[in-house]
Amino acid sequence: MYIFLYYFVKSYKNERIWWKELGVKVVKFGGSSVADGLQLVKVKEIIESDPERRYVVVSAPGKRFNEDSKITDLLFMCKAQAENNIPYEQLFQVVSDRYNAIRYNLDINVDLDEHFAEIMEQMEAGCSEDYIASRGEYLSAILIAAYLGYDFVDTKGLILFDKKGRLLAEETNEALSAELAKHDRAVIPGFYGSYKDSGEIKVLSRGGSDVTGSLVARAVNADIYENWTDVSGLLMADPRVVDNPKPIESISYMELRELSYMGASVLHEEAVFPVRLSDIPINIRNTNAPEDPGTIITTESNYDKNKVLSGIAGKHPFTVITIYKNMMNKEIGFVRRALAVLEDLDISFDHIPTGIDSLSVVIESSEIEDSLDEVIEAFNQRLHPDEITVVPDIALIAVVGKGLSNSIGVSAKITAALADAGINIRMLNQGATEINVIVGVEAKDFKAATRAIYNAFVS
Ligand code: ASP
């Protein structure tokens, strides 16, 4: 309804009231935010406190406490039991009891029994694992739509995959856009869609509701995509390594990608892509502390240029293989032949720092565990090096920040901090995108090195 699209905005500054076109916010609530009735009361308050929060993407109920089970895990277990001819009915009862408890607690007027019966029927008929796994989000969205008085919009037939299970991004965008235009306010299940050809349910990878939220945000051309979880955004370092790291107020998509790759996790890796295409910012928020501003993830153009460091993340173990050969830089095709060895043996590498007479390849140790001897042998045969050294157990620390490239003395600061802490640097590499510096240290020094670098940049 047209009237819905406008609301009063009051300006406290000049005490004027005017009409403002209603914006669109897509809000996604993760498993812990929808785990029980108490959490859902918070969710409702958050949504109702801002009329622009019109499209709500939900996960399946997650853990209520540490030892609790996620609904999605229970559903996967139901299927595994059925496959091994172990009765699964009791386990499914645990699932249905959790939804019913929420329904009774909040007095939600919706009949879930018909849905439970349908799911059991499909189980008897030998449904796919993806189908059963997706029912967590499906039931969650039906329940929450009834609780909020919003429409329920199923993603089956809207989020589309090709035969190989690859997301059809443009077709999905069109289908979602057309359907959501018919609904002023809707609750949408996360985590799944369907094959375009067969119409069968297909789930995304674990944590995939983040991706659904992003697809929905793009489809409705949202002003912002709010991702509500149980932490107040990203921190500048891992709190298990650095005491009380500062929160990150804003970060670019590219920086986030660097930090997530090196182990910082808060958002599904693929969730950035759809919103980045349309320049829609993501705001990570905390359902349990809605007053906290959280972290804004945005494009470079909107980004605060004065900040040097955004965050630090790291992982280990990596193996560094260094090939030494006199006059290597004059030997045409040397690097290509070295990389061809890795390609032929199907090994992916992370970095290739080079010197005049040496080339190092930095590889995640798990990637090369079984084929190290084979790789060395092939390097010897194809490159005829003077020497090859292998250093296992290296930790890489990514120091990430858009400001790093245009501030002087960044590397000096890092090396001085590590020298003061008595830590030996095995590698120092500035990424080509100039938003990160990668520091390699021995794995045993990982925590001390991270702390030293953090303290050097953050006062
Ligand atoms: N429920 C799914 C999972 O546990 C998807 C999600 O919550 O994002 O992975």
mmCIF file of C-alpha atoms and ligand atoms in Angstrom, residues 28 59-60 70 72 137 191 206-210, ligand 1:
data_model
loop_
_atom_site.group_PDB
_atom_site.id
_atom_site.type_symbol
_atom_site.label_atom_id
_atom_site.label_comp_id
_atom_site.label_asym_id
_atom_site.label_seq_id
_atom_site.Cartn_x
_atom_site.Cartn_y
_atom_site.Cartn_z
ATOM 1 C CA LYS A 28 19.282 -10.831 9.041
ATOM 2 C CA SER A 59 18.438 -18.592 10.422
ATOM 3 C CA ALA A 60 17.193 -21.756 12.092
ATOM 4 C CA LYS A 70 21.665 -26.212 16.620
ATOM 5 C CA THR A 72 20.371 -27.531 11.556
ATOM 6 C CA GLU A 137 15.075 -22.030 8.286
ATOM 7 C CA PHE A 191 20.333 -20.840 3.859
ATOM 8 C CA ARG A 206 27.028 -23.703 6.468
ATOM 9 C CA GLY A 207 26.331 -20.228 7.775
ATOM 10 C CA GLY A 208 24.737 -19.459 4.408
ATOM 11 C CA SER A 209 21.896 -17.318 5.760
ATOM 12 C CA ASP A 210 24.391 -14.443 5.655
HETATM 13 N N1 ASP B 1 21.361 -22.814 9.892
HETATM 14 C C1 ASP B 1 22.458 -22.883 8.976
HETATM 15 C C2 ASP B 1 23.716 -23.311 9.691
HETATM 16 O O1 ASP B 1 23.679 -23.631 10.857
HETATM 17 C C3 ASP B 1 22.643 -21.649 8.194
HETATM 18 C C4 ASP B 1 22.823 -20.386 8.994
HETATM 19 O O2 ASP B 1 22.492 -20.311 10.171
HETATM 20 O O3 ASP B 1 23.302 -19.408 8.433
HETATM 21 O O4 ASP B 1 24.741 -23.377 9.081
#
